[in-house]
Coordinates of C-alpha atoms and ligand atoms in Angstrom, one line a residue:
M29 CA -139.9 -33.3 75.3
K30 CA -142.5 -33.8 78.1
K31 CA -144.0 -36.2 80.2
S32 CA -147.7 -37.1 79.0
S33 CA -149.7 -39.9 80.4
A34 CA -153.1 -40.0 78.2
H35 CA -152.2 -43.5 76.7
D36 CA -152.6 -46.5 78.3
K37 CA -149.3 -48.5 78.9
V38 CA -150.9 -51.8 79.2
A39 CA -152.6 -51.4 75.7
L40 CA -149.4 -50.9 74.1
L41 CA -147.2 -53.2 75.9
K42 CA -149.9 -55.7 74.4
M43 CA -149.6 -54.5 71.1
A44 CA -145.8 -54.5 70.9
F45 CA -145.4 -58.1 72.8
T46 CA -148.2 -60.7 71.9
G47 CA -147.0 -63.2 73.9
L48 CA -147.0 -61.6 77.6
D49 CA -150.0 -62.1 79.7
G50 CA -151.9 -59.5 81.6
D51 CA -149.2 -60.2 85.3
E52 CA -146.0 -59.8 83.1
L53 CA -147.7 -56.7 80.8
H54 CA -148.8 -54.6 84.2
E55 CA -145.2 -55.3 86.0
M56 CA -143.3 -53.9 82.9
A57 CA -146.0 -50.7 82.3
E58 CA -145.3 -49.8 86.2
L59 CA -141.1 -50.2 85.2
S60 CA -142.4 -47.5 82.1
R61 CA -143.1 -44.0 81.5
F62 CA -144.5 -41.7 78.5
C63 CA -142.4 -39.1 77.2
S64 CA -143.5 -36.3 74.5
Y65 CA -141.1 -34.9 71.9
S66 CA -141.9 -32.5 69.3
A67 CA -141.4 -32.7 65.5
D68 CA -138.1 -33.4 64.2
Y69 CA -136.4 -34.4 67.4
T70 CA -133.4 -36.7 67.1
V71 CA -134.4 -39.7 69.8
C72 CA -131.1 -42.1 68.7
H73 CA -128.3 -41.2 67.5
E74 CA -126.3 -43.7 65.4
G75 CA -122.7 -44.7 66.8
E76 CA -124.2 -43.1 70.2
Y77 CA -124.3 -45.7 73.4
E78 CA -127.9 -45.2 74.3
N79 CA -129.9 -47.4 77.1
T80 CA -133.6 -46.6 76.2
F81 CA -136.0 -48.8 74.3
Y82 CA -139.1 -46.7 73.2
I83 CA -142.4 -48.0 71.7
V84 CA -144.0 -45.2 69.6
A85 CA -147.3 -44.7 71.6
D86 CA -148.5 -41.9 69.0
G87 CA -147.2 -40.1 66.3
K88 CA -144.7 -40.9 63.3
V89 CA -140.8 -41.4 63.3
V90 CA -137.9 -42.2 60.5
I91 CA -135.5 -44.6 61.1
T92 CA -132.1 -43.8 59.3
Q93 CA -128.5 -44.7 58.5
K94 CA -125.7 -42.8 57.3
T95 CA -124.0 -43.1 53.8
N96 CA -120.9 -40.9 54.2
D97 CA -119.5 -38.9 56.2
S98 CA -120.9 -35.6 54.8
G99 CA -124.2 -35.8 55.8
G100 CA -125.6 -38.6 53.0
E101 CA -128.6 -41.0 55.0
R102 CA -130.8 -43.6 53.6
I103 CA -134.3 -44.1 55.4
L104 CA -134.3 -47.5 56.6
R105 CA -137.7 -47.7 57.4
L106 CA -141.3 -45.2 58.9
G107 CA -142.1 -46.3 62.0
G108 CA -146.1 -45.5 63.9
Q109 CA -147.7 -46.9 66.7
G110 CA -146.7 -49.9 68.5
D111 CA -143.3 -49.6 66.9
M112 CA -140.1 -50.6 68.9
I113 CA -137.2 -48.5 68.6
G114 CA -133.8 -49.4 70.3
E115 CA -134.3 -52.7 71.0
I116 CA -131.1 -54.4 70.2
A117 CA -129.3 -51.8 72.7
L118 CA -131.1 -54.0 75.4
I119 CA -129.7 -56.7 74.2
Q120 CA -125.8 -56.5 73.4
S121 CA -123.7 -53.1 74.6
V122 CA -123.9 -51.9 71.4
P123 CA -123.3 -48.5 70.3
R124 CA -127.2 -47.3 67.8
S125 CA -127.2 -48.4 64.5
A126 CA -129.3 -46.1 63.2
S127 CA -130.9 -42.8 64.0
V128 CA -134.8 -42.1 64.7
R129 CA -135.7 -38.9 64.5
T130 CA -140.0 -38.2 65.1
T131 CA -142.1 -36.5 62.1
S132 CA -144.9 -35.7 64.1
E133 CA -145.8 -34.9 67.6
C134 CA -144.6 -38.1 69.3
V135 CA -145.3 -39.6 72.3
M136 CA -143.0 -42.3 73.4
L137 CA -143.1 -45.5 76.0
E138 CA -139.6 -45.7 77.2
I139 CA -137.8 -48.4 79.8
G140 CA -134.3 -48.5 81.0
K141 CA -132.1 -51.0 80.3
K142 CA -131.8 -51.9 84.0
D143 CA -135.5 -52.3 84.3
F144 CA -135.9 -54.0 81.1
E145 CA -133.3 -56.7 81.8
V146 CA -135.2 -57.4 85.4
I147 CA -137.9 -58.5 83.1
L148 CA -136.5 -59.9 80.4
K149 CA -135.1 -62.3 82.6
R150 CA -138.3 -63.7 83.9
N151 CA -139.7 -63.4 80.3
P152 CA -138.1 -66.0 78.2
R153 CA -141.3 -65.4 75.7
M154 CA -141.0 -61.7 75.7
A155 CA -137.2 -62.7 74.9
M156 CA -138.0 -64.8 72.0
D157 CA -140.2 -61.5 70.8
I158 CA -137.8 -59.4 70.8
T159 CA -135.1 -61.9 69.3
R160 CA -137.9 -62.1 65.9
I161 CA -138.4 -58.7 65.6
T162 CA -134.9 -58.3 65.5
L163 CA -134.2 -60.6 63.1
D164 CA -136.8 -59.6 60.7
R165 CA -135.1 -55.9 60.8
L166 CA -132.0 -57.3 60.1
R167 CA -132.8 -59.1 56.9
A168 CA -135.5 -56.1 55.8
N169 CA -132.0 -54.1 56.7
D170 CA -129.7 -56.5 54.6
K171 CA -132.5 -56.4 51.6
I172 CA -132.1 -52.7 51.7
A173 CA -127.9 -53.1 51.7
I174 CA -127.7 -55.3 49.1
K175 CA -130.0 -53.1 46.8
D176 CA -128.0 -50.1 47.7
L177 CA -124.8 -52.0 46.8
Q178 CA -126.1 -53.2 43.4
K179 CA -127.1 -49.7 42.7
T180 CA -123.8 -48.3 43.9
N181 CA -122.1 -51.3 41.6
K182 CA -123.9 -50.4 39.0
V183 CA -122.8 -47.2 39.0
L184 CA -119.1 -48.0 39.6
R185 CA -118.9 -50.4 36.8
Q186 CA -120.6 -47.1 34.2
L187 CA -117.4 -45.0 36.1
D188 CA -115.0 -47.6 35.2
R189 CA -116.2 -48.0 31.8
N190 CA -116.1 -44.2 31.2
K191 CA -112.4 -44.2 32.5
L192 CA -111.1 -46.7 30.2
E193 CA -113.1 -45.4 27.1
F194 CA -111.7 -41.8 27.9
I195 CA -108.0 -43.4 28.2
Q196 CA -108.4 -45.4 24.6
V197 CA -109.3 -42.3 23.8
A198 CA -106.5 -40.3 24.9
A199 CA -103.9 -42.7 24.1
H200 CA -105.2 -43.1 20.3
E201 CA -105.3 -38.9 20.0
L202 CA -101.5 -38.8 21.8
R203 CA -99.9 -41.4 19.5
T204 CA -100.3 -39.6 16.2
P205 CA -98.7 -36.0 16.5
L206 CA -95.8 -38.3 18.9
T207 CA -95.8 -40.5 16.1
V208 CA -95.2 -37.0 13.8
L209 CA -92.5 -35.7 16.9
K210 CA -90.8 -38.7 16.5
G211 CA -90.2 -39.4 12.6
Y212 CA -89.0 -35.4 12.4
V213 CA -86.6 -36.0 15.1
D214 CA -85.5 -38.8 12.7
M215 CA -85.1 -36.7 10.3
L216 CA -83.6 -34.0 12.6
H217 CA -80.5 -36.1 12.9
A218 CA -79.6 -36.4 9.5
F219 CA -78.7 -32.4 9.5
P220 CA -74.9 -32.4 9.5
D221 CA -75.4 -29.0 11.6
I222 CA -76.9 -30.4 14.1
E223 CA -74.7 -33.5 14.2
E224 CA -71.8 -31.4 14.4
N225 CA -73.7 -28.9 17.2
E226 CA -72.7 -30.2 20.5
A227 CA -75.6 -28.2 22.4
L228 CA -78.3 -29.1 19.8
R229 CA -77.3 -32.8 19.6
S230 CA -78.1 -33.1 23.8
M231 CA -81.7 -31.7 23.0
L232 CA -82.5 -33.2 20.3
A233 CA -81.2 -36.7 22.3
G234 CA -83.5 -34.7 25.0
I235 CA -86.5 -34.7 22.9
S236 CA -85.8 -38.4 21.5
K237 CA -86.0 -39.2 25.2
G238 CA -89.1 -37.7 26.2
A239 CA -90.5 -38.7 23.0
D240 CA -89.9 -42.4 24.1
R241 CA -90.7 -42.6 27.3
M242 CA -93.9 -41.0 25.8
H243 CA -94.7 -44.0 23.7
E244 CA -93.9 -46.2 26.4
V245 CA -96.8 -44.7 28.9
V246 CA -99.6 -44.4 25.6
N247 CA -98.6 -48.3 25.1
T248 CA -99.1 -48.8 28.7
M249 CA -102.6 -47.0 28.1
L250 CA -103.7 -49.0 25.5
D251 CA -102.1 -52.3 26.3
V252 CA -104.7 -51.6 29.5
T253 CA -108.0 -51.1 27.7
R254 CA -107.1 -54.2 26.0
I255 CA -106.6 -56.3 29.0
D256 CA -110.2 -54.7 30.5
K257 CA -112.1 -55.6 27.1
N258 CA -110.5 -59.2 27.0
I259 CA -109.0 -58.6 23.2
L260 CA -105.7 -59.7 23.8
N261 CA -105.5 -61.6 21.1
L262 CA -103.0 -64.1 22.4
A263 CA -100.7 -66.1 20.3
A264 CA -98.8 -68.7 21.4
A265 CA -95.0 -69.0 20.4
P266 CA -92.2 -70.4 22.4
V267 CA -90.9 -67.9 24.7
L268 CA -87.2 -68.2 26.2
V269 CA -87.9 -66.8 30.0
K270 CA -84.2 -66.8 30.4
L271 CA -83.6 -64.4 27.0
V272 CA -86.6 -62.5 27.6
I273 CA -84.9 -61.7 31.3
F274 CA -81.6 -61.3 30.2
D275 CA -82.6 -58.8 27.4
I276 CA -84.9 -56.4 29.9
V277 CA -82.0 -56.5 32.2
V278 CA -80.0 -55.4 29.7
S279 CA -82.4 -52.9 28.3
L280 CA -82.1 -51.3 31.6
E281 CA -78.5 -51.5 32.3
K282 CA -78.1 -47.6 32.1
N283 CA -81.1 -46.8 34.9
L284 CA -79.6 -49.9 36.5
K285 CA -76.0 -48.1 37.0
E286 CA -77.4 -44.6 37.5
R287 CA -79.3 -45.8 40.7
N288 CA -76.5 -48.5 41.8
V289 CA -78.7 -51.4 41.8
E290 CA -77.4 -54.6 41.3
V291 CA -79.6 -57.0 39.5
I292 CA -78.7 -61.3 40.5
I293 CA -80.3 -64.1 38.2
N294 CA -80.7 -67.5 39.4
H295 CA -82.0 -70.1 37.1
I296 CA -82.4 -73.3 37.4
D297 CA -80.6 -75.5 34.8
D298 CA -82.9 -77.0 33.4
M299 CA -85.2 -74.2 32.7
P300 CA -88.1 -75.0 30.0
N301 CA -89.0 -72.8 27.3
I302 CA -92.7 -71.9 27.4
Y303 CA -95.3 -71.3 25.0
A304 CA -97.1 -68.2 25.0
D305 CA -97.8 -64.6 23.7
P306 CA -94.1 -63.4 23.5
S307 CA -94.9 -59.6 24.0
M308 CA -97.2 -60.2 26.6
I309 CA -95.1 -61.9 28.7
E310 CA -92.3 -59.8 27.6
K311 CA -94.4 -56.6 29.2
A312 CA -95.1 -58.5 32.0
L313 CA -91.8 -59.0 33.1
Y314 CA -90.7 -55.5 31.9
H315 CA -93.5 -54.1 34.5
L316 CA -92.1 -56.5 36.9
I317 CA -88.3 -55.4 36.9
V318 CA -89.0 -51.5 36.5
N319 CA -91.0 -51.8 39.4
A320 CA -88.0 -53.8 41.5
I321 CA -85.8 -50.4 40.8
K322 CA -88.3 -47.6 41.2
Y323 CA -89.2 -49.2 44.5
T324 CA -85.6 -50.0 45.9
P325 CA -83.4 -47.1 47.5
D326 CA -79.9 -47.1 45.4
G327 CA -77.5 -49.4 46.1
G328 CA -80.1 -52.3 46.5
E329 CA -80.5 -55.7 45.3
I330 CA -82.5 -57.5 43.0
R331 CA -82.9 -61.4 42.5
I332 CA -84.6 -62.8 39.8
S333 CA -85.1 -66.6 40.2
T334 CA -87.0 -68.9 38.6
R335 CA -87.9 -72.5 39.2
K336 CA -90.3 -75.4 37.2
V337 CA -93.5 -75.7 40.1
M338 CA -96.9 -77.6 39.4
L339 CA -99.7 -75.2 38.9
K340 CA -103.4 -75.8 40.0
N341 CA -105.0 -79.2 38.2
E342 CA -101.6 -80.8 38.1
I343 CA -100.7 -78.8 34.4
P344 CA -97.0 -78.6 34.6
G345 CA -95.5 -74.3 34.8
I346 CA -92.4 -72.3 36.3
E347 CA -92.2 -69.9 38.4
I348 CA -90.1 -66.3 38.2
S349 CA -89.8 -64.4 41.4
I350 CA -88.6 -61.1 41.5
R351 CA -87.6 -60.2 44.6
D352 CA -85.7 -56.6 46.0
T353 CA -84.5 -54.9 49.1
G354 CA -86.7 -52.1 48.6
I355 CA -89.5 -49.7 50.9
G356 CA -92.0 -53.3 51.3
L357 CA -95.6 -53.4 50.9
D358 CA -98.3 -53.4 53.9
E359 CA -100.1 -56.5 53.3
E360 CA -103.6 -54.2 53.2
H361 CA -102.5 -53.5 49.6
H362 CA -101.5 -56.6 48.5
Q363 CA -104.0 -57.5 46.3
L364 CA -105.6 -53.7 45.6
I365 CA -102.3 -52.9 43.8
F366 CA -103.0 -55.8 41.1
E367 CA -106.0 -53.1 40.7
K368 CA -106.2 -50.3 37.5
F369 CA -104.9 -46.9 38.8
Y370 CA -104.2 -47.8 42.3
Q371 CA -101.1 -46.8 43.6
V372 CA -99.5 -46.7 47.0
G373 CA -99.6 -43.1 49.2
S374 CA -99.8 -40.0 47.1
V375 CA -99.0 -39.6 43.9
A376 CA -98.3 -35.9 44.1
L377 CA -94.9 -36.9 46.4
H378 CA -93.9 -39.3 43.8
S379 CA -91.1 -37.9 41.2
S380 CA -90.7 -38.6 38.0
G381 CA -88.8 -41.1 35.8
K382 CA -89.2 -44.4 34.4
T383 CA -86.8 -45.6 37.0
A384 CA -86.3 -43.0 39.8
F385 CA -86.6 -43.9 43.6
K386 CA -90.7 -44.1 44.0
G387 CA -90.6 -42.5 40.3
G388 CA -94.1 -42.1 39.3
G389 CA -96.2 -44.0 37.4
A390 CA -100.2 -44.3 35.7
G391 CA -100.9 -47.3 38.1
L392 CA -101.1 -49.6 35.5
G393 CA -97.9 -51.7 35.2
L394 CA -99.2 -54.4 38.0
A395 CA -102.6 -54.1 36.1
I396 CA -101.0 -55.2 32.7
V397 CA -99.1 -58.1 34.6
Q398 CA -102.3 -59.3 36.1
G399 CA -104.1 -59.0 32.6
V400 CA -101.3 -61.1 30.8
A401 CA -101.1 -63.7 33.8
Q402 CA -104.9 -64.4 34.1
A403 CA -104.8 -64.7 29.9
H404 CA -102.3 -67.3 30.0
S405 CA -104.2 -69.6 33.1
G406 CA -101.3 -67.9 35.4
K407 CA -101.4 -66.1 38.1
V408 CA -99.2 -63.0 40.1
W409 CA -99.1 -61.8 43.8
V410 CA -96.5 -60.6 45.9
E411 CA -95.4 -61.1 49.3
S412 CA -93.5 -59.0 51.3
N413 CA -93.4 -58.3 55.5
G414 CA -95.0 -54.4 55.2
Y415 CA -93.5 -51.1 54.0
D416 CA -90.5 -49.5 56.1
E417 CA -89.0 -47.4 54.0
G418 CA -86.2 -47.4 56.8
N419 CA -85.3 -50.6 56.8
C420 CA -86.2 -51.4 53.4
P421 CA -87.8 -55.0 54.1
G422 CA -88.3 -55.3 50.4
S423 CA -90.5 -57.3 48.2
T424 CA -91.3 -60.4 46.4
F425 CA -93.5 -61.1 43.3
Y426 CA -94.4 -64.1 42.1
L427 CA -95.3 -64.7 38.3
Q428 CA -96.4 -68.4 37.8
L429 CA -97.1 -69.3 34.1
P430 CA -98.5 -72.7 32.5
I431 CA -95.8 -74.4 30.5
N432 CA -98.5 -74.2 27.8
A433 CA -100.5 -71.8 27.9
P434 CA -104.1 -71.8 26.3
C435 CA -103.7 -69.4 23.6
E436 CA -104.0 -69.1 19.7
E437 CA -101.0 -71.1 18.0
G438 CA -98.6 -68.1 16.7
E439 CA -98.2 -67.8 12.5
D440 CA -95.0 -68.8 12.4
Ligands
ADP26 P1 -97.0 -47.4 39.1 O1 -97.1 -46.9 38.1 O2 -97.6 -46.9 40.4 O3 -96.0 -48.4 39.6 P2 -98.3 -50.6 39.3 O4 -100.0 -50.8 38.8 O5 -96.9 -50.5 38.7 O6 -97.8 -48.7 39.4 O7 -97.9 -50.6 40.8 C1 -98.9 -50.7 41.9 C2 -98.4 -49.8 43.2 O8 -98.0 -50.5 43.7 C3 -97.2 -48.9 43.2 O9 -98.0 -47.0 43.0 C4 -96.4 -49.5 44.2 O10 -96.7 -48.4 45.4 C5 -96.4 -50.9 44.4 N1 -95.7 -51.6 43.8 C6 -95.5 -51.9 42.4 N2 -94.2 -52.7 42.8 C7 -93.6 -52.5 44.1 C8 -92.7 -53.3 44.5 N3 -91.5 -53.7 43.6 N4 -91.7 -52.2 45.9 C9 -93.1 -52.0 46.1 N5 -94.3 -51.6 46.0 C10 -94.5 -51.3 44.7

């Protein structure tokens, strides 16, 4: 960087600030100085607090913004003679919002923040000029950012579709050999040699349990692809919610005993039946109850309650709440957990097993619950005072469903 004086300060300032008169331009020229920079020199650094304002007197610059932490950047604009740079730092004490790099040898007219403030106080017209230029640039930057976001959104949507297609193919490919495996296991049970041999019998039970669990995972994968493609094909029939909850809890009795977790069910006396898709409602409640067990330490308690509620537009509905005494959930995750594949914390730290404490999963359960709720014009949400594995504040999941869901009539 070296000083240069072969340029006319007043002419340059006039180019930048059209509203200033001769005296004002001369006053400003007095407080400014020319500096020269070689090509590829970074004049302003994004994220840094810098107090100099520049007008390009000669040469070219490029104004860029970081797009990620690993060096990616996008070009906001190119600048040349008469262009103002770093003017926002003069108005507000904020870090630079972009970097400015010379792309050729450059001469800049520079003014320090303090000097500039003195002139600015005396010249409201100049303040107006700077505000106008700044607003124009913000608008132009917004346009670039929106275009970038639209492009990224398109790519993300395509990636999401690819992921779903992969899941669908994987689930279909796994289902066939799994059915064969289960068939052979069932046949093996018929062999007296195996049934009479304690060791073989328990090995076969282990294979059978593993195959059932895999079957469940494969079905969850298929459910989520159906939900995402909006092809749930709901068929309405009377659903006895009390009975569905009871059946799920009974089916999980062994797991609850293993984990020493108690389930307390509390229904209102005149709990109505609802018209909905029975298998979908059962799946949603199953995922909510399994999660409550999974994220509650041994010895905990789960309270399932139902009540009548009025939904949006005065539509009568029911609310099922599942309150656990588990690890809780920080607010920042309350909405995201309903997205496909979203899991809190490191997946590598999860233990395995359907109801093991913090047992791993595919991060699909709550996406299915949300899909089922939406398909029935209901909703699901969570309330929790935050994650605390030591004190276990617990979480409560609420599922609201209309008594008469808008789905197709069932066959029976
Ligand atoms: P997963 O297969 O990981 O359980 P889900 O979609 O069912 O996937 O849940 C997504 C995430 O939400 C879980 O990884 C977990 O972090 C969090 N979560 C779900 N239910 C509970 C709960 N009852 N208590 C605390 N966290 C929960």
